[in-house]
Coordinates of C-alpha atoms and ligand atoms in Angstrom, one line a residue:
X1 CA -13.5 -41.0 38.8
X2 CA -14.8 -38.7 36.0
X3 CA -13.8 -39.8 32.6
X4 CA -13.6 -36.9 30.0
X5 CA -14.4 -37.9 26.4
X6 CA -11.2 -37.3 24.3
X7 CA -13.3 -35.9 21.4
X8 CA -16.2 -33.5 22.0
X9 CA -18.4 -34.0 18.8
X10 CA -20.1 -30.7 19.4
X11 CA -16.7 -28.8 19.6
X12 CA -15.2 -30.6 16.6
X13 CA -18.1 -30.0 14.3
X14 CA -17.5 -26.2 14.6
X15 CA -13.9 -26.4 13.3
X16 CA -12.6 -27.1 9.9
X17 CA -11.3 -30.6 10.0
X18 CA -11.5 -33.8 7.9
X19 CA -14.9 -34.6 9.5
X20 CA -16.3 -31.4 8.4
X21 CA -15.1 -31.1 4.9
X22 CA -18.6 -31.5 3.3
X23 CA -19.9 -28.8 5.7
X24 CA -17.1 -26.5 4.8
X25 CA -17.8 -26.9 1.0
X26 CA -21.4 -26.2 1.6
X27 CA -20.7 -23.2 3.8
X28 CA -18.2 -21.8 1.3
X29 CA -20.7 -22.5 -1.6
X30 CA -23.3 -20.3 0.2
X31 CA -20.8 -17.8 1.0
X32 CA -19.4 -17.4 -2.5
X33 CA -23.0 -17.2 -3.7
X34 CA -23.7 -14.3 -1.2
X35 CA -20.7 -12.4 -2.3
X36 CA -21.5 -13.1 -6.1
X37 CA -25.0 -11.9 -5.7
X38 CA -23.8 -8.7 -4.0
X39 CA -21.0 -8.1 -6.5
X40 CA -23.5 -8.5 -9.4
X41 CA -25.7 -5.8 -7.7
X42 CA -22.9 -3.1 -7.0
X43 CA -23.6 0.0 -9.0
X44 CA -21.5 2.4 -6.8
X45 CA -18.5 2.3 -4.8
X46 CA -20.5 2.5 -1.4
X47 CA -24.0 2.8 0.0
X48 CA -23.3 6.4 1.1
X49 CA -24.9 5.5 4.6
X50 CA -23.6 8.0 7.1
X51 CA -21.5 7.2 10.0
X52 CA -24.2 7.4 12.7
X53 CA -26.4 4.8 10.8
X54 CA -23.4 2.6 10.4
X55 CA -22.4 3.0 14.0
X56 CA -25.9 2.2 15.1
X57 CA -25.9 -1.1 12.9
X58 CA -22.7 -2.2 14.4
X59 CA -23.8 -1.3 18.1
X60 CA -27.0 -3.2 17.6
X61 CA -25.2 -6.5 17.5
X62 CA -24.9 -8.3 20.8
X63 CA -21.5 -10.0 20.7
X64 CA -22.1 -11.6 24.1
X65 CA -25.3 -13.4 22.9
X66 CA -25.2 -17.1 22.2
X67 CA -24.1 -18.3 18.7
X68 CA -26.3 -18.1 15.7
X69 CA -24.6 -20.8 13.8
X70 CA -22.3 -20.2 10.8
X71 CA -25.2 -20.0 8.2
X72 CA -27.0 -17.3 10.1
X73 CA -23.9 -15.3 11.1
X74 CA -22.9 -15.2 7.4
X75 CA -26.3 -14.2 6.4
X76 CA -26.0 -11.4 9.0
X77 CA -22.8 -10.4 7.4
X78 CA -24.7 -10.4 4.1
X79 CA -27.0 -7.8 5.6
X80 CA -24.6 -5.9 7.9
X81 CA -21.2 -5.6 6.0
X82 CA -21.7 -6.4 2.3
X83 CA -24.3 -3.6 1.7
X84 CA -22.0 -1.0 3.1
X85 CA -18.6 -2.2 2.0
X86 CA -16.4 -0.1 -0.2
X87 CA -16.0 -1.6 -3.5
X88 CA -12.6 -1.0 -5.1
X89 CA -13.6 -2.6 -8.5
X90 CA -16.5 -0.1 -9.1
X91 CA -15.6 2.5 -11.8
X92 CA -16.6 5.2 -9.4
X93 CA -13.9 4.2 -7.0
X94 CA -10.7 6.4 -7.7
X95 CA -9.6 7.4 -4.2
X96 CA -6.6 5.5 -2.8
X97 CA -4.0 2.9 -3.8
X98 CA -6.6 0.1 -4.0
X99 CA -6.8 -2.2 -7.0
X100 CA -9.5 -4.6 -8.0
X101 CA -8.1 -8.2 -7.4
X102 CA -7.2 -10.9 -9.8
X103 CA -9.8 -13.7 -9.7
X104 CA -7.2 -16.5 -9.3
X105 CA -5.8 -14.7 -6.3
X106 CA -9.1 -14.6 -4.6
X107 CA -9.5 -18.2 -5.0
X108 CA -6.0 -18.9 -3.7
X109 CA -6.9 -16.8 -0.7
X110 CA -9.6 -19.3 0.0
X111 CA -7.0 -22.0 -0.2
X112 CA -4.6 -20.4 2.2
X113 CA -7.3 -19.4 4.7
X114 CA -8.5 -23.1 4.7
X115 CA -5.2 -24.6 5.0
X116 CA -4.1 -22.0 7.4
X117 CA -0.3 -22.5 6.7
X118 CA 2.0 -20.4 8.7
X119 CA 5.2 -19.7 6.8
X120 CA 7.5 -19.1 9.8
X121 CA 9.4 -22.4 10.2
X122 CA 9.9 -25.0 7.5
X123 CA 8.2 -27.7 9.6
X124 CA 5.0 -25.7 9.7
X125 CA 4.8 -24.9 6.0
X126 CA 7.3 -27.2 4.0
X127 CA 6.4 -26.6 0.3
X128 CA 4.8 -23.3 1.1
X129 CA 8.2 -22.1 2.3
X130 CA 9.7 -23.3 -1.0
X131 CA 7.0 -21.6 -3.0
X132 CA 7.5 -18.3 -1.2
X133 CA 11.3 -18.5 -1.6
X134 CA 10.7 -19.2 -5.4
X135 CA 8.5 -15.9 -5.6
X136 CA 11.1 -13.9 -3.7
X137 CA 13.8 -15.2 -6.1
X138 CA 11.6 -14.4 -9.0
X139 CA 11.0 -10.8 -7.9
X140 CA 14.7 -10.4 -7.0
X141 CA 15.6 -11.4 -10.6
X142 CA 13.0 -9.1 -12.0
X143 CA 14.6 -6.3 -10.0
X144 CA 18.1 -7.4 -11.5
X145 CA 19.6 -8.8 -8.3
X146 CA 21.6 -11.9 -9.1
X147 CA 21.7 -13.4 -5.7
X148 CA 18.8 -11.4 -3.7
X149 CA 16.7 -12.7 -0.9
X150 CA 13.7 -11.3 0.8
X151 CA 10.5 -12.0 2.7
X152 CA 6.8 -11.4 2.4
X153 CA 5.3 -8.8 4.7
X154 CA 2.0 -7.3 5.6
X155 CA 2.5 -4.2 3.4
X156 CA 4.5 -1.4 2.3
X157 CA 4.8 0.1 5.7
X158 CA 6.2 -3.1 7.1
X159 CA 8.5 -3.6 4.1
X160 CA 9.9 -0.1 4.6
X161 CA 10.4 -0.5 8.3
X162 CA 12.1 -3.8 7.6
X163 CA 14.4 -2.4 4.9
X164 CA 15.3 0.5 7.2
X165 CA 16.0 -1.9 10.1
X166 CA 18.5 -3.7 7.9
X167 CA 20.0 -0.5 6.9
X168 CA 20.3 0.6 10.6
X169 CA 22.0 -2.7 11.5
X170 CA 24.3 -2.5 8.5
X171 CA 25.4 1.1 9.5
X172 CA 25.8 0.2 13.4
X173 CA 27.7 -3.0 12.7
X174 CA 30.5 -1.6 10.5
X175 CA 32.6 -0.9 13.6
X176 CA 32.5 -2.9 16.8
X177 CA 34.3 -0.2 18.9
X178 CA 31.4 2.3 18.7
X179 CA 28.7 2.9 21.4
X180 CA 25.5 1.9 19.9
X181 CA 23.4 4.4 21.8
X182 CA 25.6 7.3 20.8
X183 CA 25.7 6.1 17.1
X184 CA 21.9 5.7 16.9
X185 CA 21.6 9.4 17.5
X186 CA 23.9 10.3 14.7
X187 CA 22.1 8.2 12.0
X188 CA 20.1 9.8 9.4
X189 CA 17.8 8.9 6.5
X190 CA 17.6 11.0 3.3
X191 CA 14.3 11.2 1.5
X192 CA 12.0 13.7 -0.2
X193 CA 8.9 15.4 1.3
X194 CA 7.0 13.2 -1.1
X195 CA 8.3 9.9 0.4
X196 CA 5.7 7.8 2.1
X197 CA 5.0 8.7 5.7
X198 CA 6.0 5.2 6.7
X199 CA 9.6 6.2 6.3
X200 CA 9.4 8.8 9.0
X201 CA 7.5 6.5 11.2
X202 CA 10.1 3.8 10.7
X203 CA 12.8 6.4 11.8
X204 CA 10.8 6.8 15.0
X205 CA 10.4 3.1 15.5
X206 CA 14.0 2.3 15.0
X207 CA 15.0 4.8 17.7
X208 CA 16.6 7.4 15.5
X209 CA 16.8 11.0 16.6
X210 CA 13.9 13.4 16.1
X211 CA 15.3 15.0 13.1
X212 CA 16.8 11.9 11.5
X213 CA 15.0 12.1 8.4
X214 CA 16.6 14.7 6.2
X215 CA 14.4 16.2 3.5
X216 CA 16.2 16.3 0.1
X217 CA 15.1 19.1 -2.3
X218 CA 13.1 17.9 -5.4
X219 CA 13.2 18.9 -9.1
X220 CA 10.0 21.0 -8.6
X221 CA 8.0 18.1 -9.9
X222 CA 8.3 15.9 -6.9
X223 CA 11.4 13.9 -7.9
X224 CA 14.6 13.8 -5.8
X225 CA 17.2 16.1 -7.0
X226 CA 20.5 13.9 -7.0
X227 CA 22.6 17.0 -6.8
X228 CA 20.8 18.3 -3.8
X229 CA 21.2 14.7 -2.4
X230 CA 25.0 15.0 -2.9
X231 CA 25.1 18.2 -1.1
X232 CA 22.8 16.9 1.8
X233 CA 25.1 13.8 2.3
X234 CA 28.3 15.8 2.3
X235 CA 26.8 18.4 4.8
X236 CA 25.5 15.7 7.1
X237 CA 29.0 14.0 7.3
X238 CA 30.8 17.3 7.7
X239 CA 28.3 18.1 10.7
X240 CA 29.4 14.7 12.3
X241 CA 26.2 12.8 11.1
X242 CA 26.2 9.3 9.8
X243 CA 24.0 9.0 6.7
X244 CA 22.2 5.5 7.3
X245 CA 20.0 5.2 4.2
X246 CA 18.6 7.0 1.2
X247 CA 15.1 6.4 0.3
X248 CA 14.3 6.7 -3.4
X249 CA 10.5 6.4 -4.2
X250 CA 9.6 4.5 -7.4
X251 CA 6.0 5.9 -7.6
X252 CA 5.2 8.7 -5.1
X253 CA 1.8 8.3 -3.5
X254 CA 0.5 11.6 -4.7
X255 CA 2.2 12.7 -7.8
X256 CA 2.9 9.2 -9.0
X257 CA 6.5 10.1 -10.1
X258 CA 9.7 8.1 -9.9
X259 CA 12.9 9.4 -8.3
X260 CA 15.9 9.2 -10.7
X261 CA 17.1 5.9 -9.1
X262 CA 20.3 5.5 -11.3
X263 CA 21.5 8.9 -10.4
X264 CA 20.7 8.4 -6.7
X265 CA 22.3 5.1 -6.8
X266 CA 25.5 6.7 -8.1
X267 CA 25.5 9.1 -5.2
X268 CA 24.8 6.3 -2.7
X269 CA 27.7 4.2 -4.0
X270 CA 30.1 7.2 -3.8
X271 CA 29.1 8.0 -0.3
X272 CA 28.9 4.4 0.9
X273 CA 25.3 4.7 2.0
X274 CA 22.5 2.1 1.7
X275 CA 19.9 2.8 -1.0
X276 CA 16.3 1.7 -0.3
X277 CA 13.9 2.0 -3.3
X278 CA 10.2 2.2 -2.1
X279 CA 8.6 0.6 -5.2
X280 CA 5.3 0.1 -3.2
X281 CA 3.4 1.6 -6.0
X282 CA 5.8 1.4 -9.0
X283 CA 6.6 -2.3 -8.7
X284 CA 4.1 -3.3 -11.4
X285 CA 6.6 -1.9 -13.7
X286 CA 8.7 -4.9 -13.0
X287 CA 6.5 -6.9 -15.3
X288 CA 5.6 -4.1 -17.8
X289 CA 7.0 -4.6 -21.3
X290 CA 6.6 -1.1 -22.3
X291 CA 7.7 0.9 -19.2
X292 CA 10.3 -1.3 -17.4
X293 CA 13.0 1.2 -18.2
X294 CA 11.3 3.8 -15.8
X295 CA 12.9 1.6 -13.1
X296 CA 16.4 1.8 -14.5
X297 CA 19.0 1.7 -11.6
X298 CA 16.7 -0.2 -9.1
X299 CA 19.1 -3.2 -9.5
X300 CA 21.8 -1.0 -7.8
X301 CA 19.5 -0.8 -4.7
X302 CA 20.3 -2.6 -1.4
X303 CA 16.6 -3.1 -0.7
X304 CA 13.4 -2.7 -2.4
X305 CA 9.8 -2.6 -1.3
X306 CA 7.3 -4.1 -3.5
X307 CA 3.5 -4.1 -2.9
X308 CA 1.8 -6.8 -4.8
X309 CA -1.4 -5.6 -3.3
X310 CA -1.1 -2.4 -5.3
X311 CA 0.1 -3.0 -8.8
X312 CA 0.1 -6.6 -9.1
X313 CA -3.7 -6.7 -8.5
X314 CA -3.3 -9.0 -5.3
X315 CA -5.8 -9.0 -2.4
X316 CA -4.6 -7.3 0.8
X317 CA -2.2 -8.3 2.2
X318 CA 0.7 -9.0 -0.2
X319 CA 3.9 -7.3 -0.1
X320 CA 7.6 -8.0 0.2
X321 CA 10.9 -6.6 1.1
X322 CA 13.8 -7.8 -1.3
X323 CA 17.5 -7.4 -0.6
X324 CA 20.5 -7.5 -2.8
X325 CA 22.8 -9.3 -0.3
X326 CA 21.1 -12.3 1.4
X327 CA 23.7 -11.9 4.1
X328 CA 22.2 -8.8 5.6
X329 CA 19.4 -10.7 7.2
X330 CA 21.8 -12.3 9.6
X331 CA 22.2 -9.1 11.4
X332 CA 18.7 -9.2 12.7
X333 CA 18.1 -13.1 13.0
X334 CA 16.7 -14.3 16.3
X335 CA 16.7 -17.9 17.3
X336 CA 14.4 -19.8 19.8
X337 CA 15.2 -23.3 20.9
X338 CA 11.6 -24.5 20.6
X339 CA 11.2 -22.9 17.0
X340 CA 14.3 -22.2 15.0
X341 CA 17.5 -23.1 16.6
X342 CA 20.7 -21.7 15.1
X343 CA 21.9 -25.1 14.1
X344 CA 18.7 -25.9 12.2
X345 CA 19.5 -26.7 8.6
X346 CA 16.0 -26.1 7.4
X347 CA 15.0 -22.8 5.5
X348 CA 13.0 -21.1 8.4
X349 CA 11.6 -17.9 7.0
X350 CA 11.0 -16.7 10.5
X351 CA 14.8 -16.1 10.7
X352 CA 14.2 -13.2 8.4
X353 CA 10.9 -11.9 9.2
X354 CA 9.7 -9.3 11.7
X355 CA 6.6 -11.6 12.2
X356 CA 6.5 -15.1 13.7
X357 CA 3.2 -16.6 12.7
X358 CA 2.7 -15.3 9.1
X359 CA 0.1 -15.8 6.4
X360 CA 1.0 -17.7 3.2
X361 CA 0.1 -14.7 1.1
X362 CA 2.6 -15.8 -1.5
X363 CA 0.1 -18.4 -2.7
X364 CA -2.1 -15.6 -4.1
X365 CA 0.8 -14.2 -6.2
X366 CA 1.9 -17.8 -7.3
X367 CA -1.6 -18.7 -8.4
X368 CA -1.9 -15.3 -10.3
X369 CA 1.4 -15.7 -12.1
X370 CA 0.5 -19.3 -13.2
X371 CA -3.1 -18.3 -14.2
X372 CA -2.4 -15.0 -16.0
X373 CA 1.3 -14.9 -16.6
X374 CA 3.6 -12.0 -15.7
X375 CA 3.2 -10.3 -18.9
X376 CA -0.5 -10.1 -18.6
X377 CA -0.1 -8.4 -15.1
X378 CA 2.3 -6.0 -16.8
X379 CA -0.4 -5.1 -19.5
X380 CA -2.9 -4.5 -16.7
X381 CA -0.7 -2.0 -15.0
X382 CA 0.1 -0.4 -18.3
X383 CA -3.5 0.0 -19.0
X384 CA -4.2 2.1 -15.9
X385 CA -1.2 4.3 -16.7
X386 CA -2.3 4.9 -20.4
X387 CA -5.7 5.7 -18.8
X388 CA -4.2 8.2 -16.4
X389 CA -2.2 10.0 -19.2
X390 CA -5.5 10.2 -21.3
X391 CA -7.3 11.7 -18.2
X392 CA -4.4 14.2 -17.8
X393 CA -5.1 15.5 -21.5
X394 CA -8.8 15.6 -20.8
X395 CA -8.4 17.8 -17.8
X396 CA -5.9 19.9 -19.4
X397 CA -8.4 20.7 -22.1
X398 CA -11.2 21.4 -19.7
X399 CA -11.9 25.1 -19.0
X400 CA -13.4 24.3 -15.6
X401 CA -10.5 22.2 -14.3
X402 CA -6.9 22.7 -13.6
X403 CA -4.3 19.9 -13.9
X404 CA -1.5 19.9 -11.3
X405 CA 1.3 18.1 -12.8
X406 CA 1.5 14.9 -14.7
X407 CA 2.0 11.5 -13.1
X408 CA 4.3 8.8 -14.5
X409 CA 2.0 6.2 -13.0
X410 CA -1.7 6.5 -12.6
X411 CA -2.5 9.3 -10.3
X412 CA -4.3 12.5 -11.4
X413 CA -4.1 15.8 -9.5
X414 CA -6.4 18.7 -10.4
X415 CA -8.6 21.4 -9.0
X416 CA -12.1 22.6 -9.8
X417 CA -11.2 26.1 -11.3
X418 CA -13.8 27.7 -13.4
X419 CA -13.5 31.3 -14.6
X420 CA -14.5 33.7 -11.8
X421 CA -13.7 31.3 -8.8
X422 CA -11.1 32.7 -6.6
X423 CA -8.0 30.6 -5.6
X424 CA -9.2 30.7 -2.0
X425 CA -12.7 29.5 -2.9
X426 CA -11.3 27.0 -5.1
X427 CA -9.0 25.6 -2.3
X428 CA -11.9 25.5 0.1
X429 CA -14.0 23.7 -2.3
X430 CA -11.6 20.7 -2.6
X431 CA -12.5 18.8 0.8
X432 CA -16.2 19.9 0.2
X433 CA -16.4 18.3 -3.2
X434 CA -14.8 15.2 -2.0
X435 CA -17.1 14.9 1.1
X436 CA -20.3 15.5 -1.0
X437 CA -19.4 12.8 -3.4
X438 CA -18.2 10.3 -0.7
X439 CA -21.6 10.9 1.2
X440 CA -23.5 10.3 -1.9
X441 CA -21.6 7.0 -2.4
X442 CA -21.5 7.8 -6.1
X443 CA -17.8 8.5 -6.4
X444 CA -14.8 8.1 -4.2
X445 CA -12.1 10.5 -4.8
X446 CA -9.1 11.6 -2.6
X447 CA -7.8 15.0 -1.6
X448 CA -4.2 15.9 -0.9
X449 CA -1.9 19.0 -0.7
X450 CA 0.6 19.8 -3.5
X451 CA 3.1 22.7 -3.0
X452 CA 0.9 24.0 -0.1
X453 CA -2.4 24.0 -1.9
X454 CA -5.3 21.4 -1.7
X455 CA -6.2 19.5 -4.7
X456 CA -8.3 16.6 -5.7
X457 CA -6.7 13.2 -6.6
X458 CA -7.7 10.3 -8.6
X459 CA -5.7 7.0 -8.3
X460 CA -6.6 4.9 -11.2
X461 CA -5.9 1.2 -10.7
X462 CA -8.6 -0.4 -12.4
X463 CA -7.6 -1.7 -15.9
X464 CA -11.3 -2.3 -16.8
X465 CA -12.3 1.3 -16.3
X466 CA -12.3 3.5 -19.5
X467 CA -12.2 7.1 -20.2
X468 CA -16.0 7.5 -20.3
X469 CA -16.2 6.2 -16.6
X470 CA -13.5 8.7 -15.4
X471 CA -15.4 11.5 -17.4
X472 CA -18.5 10.7 -15.4
X473 CA -16.4 11.3 -12.1
X474 CA -15.2 14.5 -13.6
X475 CA -18.7 15.6 -14.7
X476 CA -19.9 14.8 -11.1
X477 CA -17.1 16.9 -9.6
X478 CA -18.0 19.7 -11.8
X479 CA -21.7 19.8 -11.1
X480 CA -21.1 19.4 -7.3
X481 CA -18.3 22.1 -7.5
X482 CA -20.8 24.4 -9.4
X483 CA -23.4 23.9 -6.7
X484 CA -21.1 24.5 -3.9
X485 CA -19.6 27.5 -5.5
X486 CA -23.1 28.9 -6.0
X487 CA -24.0 28.3 -2.4
X488 CA -20.9 30.1 -1.2
X489 CA -21.6 33.1 -3.5
X490 CA -25.2 33.3 -2.0
X491 CA -23.8 33.1 1.6
X492 CA -23.9 36.6 3.2
X493 CA -20.4 38.2 3.4
X494 CA -18.8 37.9 6.7
X495 CA -19.3 41.0 8.9
X496 CA -16.3 43.5 8.9
X497 CA -14.5 43.1 12.2
X498 CA -15.4 46.0 14.4
X499 CA -12.4 47.8 15.8
X500 CA -12.0 47.0 19.5
X501 CA -12.4 50.6 20.8
X502 CA -15.6 51.0 18.8
X503 CA -17.0 47.7 20.0
X504 CA -16.3 48.8 23.6
X505 CA -18.1 52.1 23.0
X506 CA -21.1 50.3 21.6
X507 CA -21.4 47.9 24.5
Ligands
LIG1 C1 5.0 4.9 -1.9 C2 4.3 4.2 -0.8 N1 5.1 3.4 0.1 C3 4.6 2.7 1.0 C4 3.2 2.6 1.3 C5 2.5 1.9 2.5 O1 1.9 0.7 1.9 P1 1.0 -0.1 2.8 O2 -0.3 0.8 2.8 O3 0.9 -1.3 2.0 O4 1.5 -0.2 4.2 C6 2.3 3.4 0.4 C7 0.8 3.3 0.5 O5 0.1 4.0 -0.2 C8 3.0 4.0 -0.6 O6 2.2 4.8 -1.6

């Protein structure tokens, strides 16, 4: 008879257990030192290494080779990944909605990774579940819900999908006699063209009809026009449609503007339609002393998306969907005998979540609130908004740049437009300027399209960046723009097309 050892010492020593606690501490010490040394050396958002070089570095690694050991594998990460990572905290990074992260949250990330809690059932997370629920309750109260509920998610995309799933079920379950498949094809969502693309994607995932997302006109500055919403809702009903939800955006991704939530809420209440507020970007206003009023009316929403990993300075991922009526989660609850039986009295978060196994992301926000306090987080978000507004003025006063609208939050839209540069050439320069800066690794800026024309975009989410830092980005944009414009002028003019008859005769 062969006897197998119950414990394999060689296997156990590679896992994090009570027996490897000291090794864990040693490994983490080395890892934090590695990161700290790299952080201290960062002087630009990225290395600027081109994709072929990065592809070669990745391809060179033999993933089928024998193990190097944890120390050597991490040292390799120190050579492979860290030198080429994109650093959101660098003052030259102003591209997308990525924030530098609160220090206590990063420390908490180490805690949740080590403990590896899964906040699905109470028996897998106990106090973790209670802490997550406190934070959901805290956020709901900040929104102004008296008896709200919610769940942490992986990000705004999931939060929007989840909210719209609840809205769909709310719409479909109002009458039992209706055929679900037929009704699904009649449902529609009302949003503006500036709403996040995850809204249209959610409509597709939820099985709605191809043209279920109805675009409501805006006020010319990117904010939903409530009168146009009224008309669109009435028109849809008159045509036999069933309005399922209105999505108001509290902080659009490009223009950084906030739909008039109170006026939209009034229309939703009148038409009996679910109101979802996508506050993925603007949620930081919930803790702002100076600008909380920008979210007026949000307390009348049925559901709200909040992305703590945008304006609460949390590491990815950290988001939540919050609802006004806790009962709505019952419409999508699912129960498994082995996990969360219906009769279980414990608060199983999996009953509400789209996920089963789920990270304890809430711990990061918890630690941040305890370490910094909510007011400090609000001040940090206010600081980036103040900065963006100062940059708007700066661009407005610059003869070589053209400001494209003013954000209520922290985006900046503009073009390089010196005297003598045609609109067509200016438009063509937008992606080129972005690419040249990106490839240099000196500055990361974004590009987008506003009213059919390309423009450059800064998203300022670093409260420690000052106007001089942003001026440096603007100066780089102008000097790259001038070089590219000069190169364009030097290019030979494209040959006039030869009329077909003449071309044939010449051949
Ligand atoms: C307004 C808005 N909603 C939702 C999202 C999606 O969030 P996430 O990237 O966390 O999925 C974004 C992302 O930029 C956004 O700007």
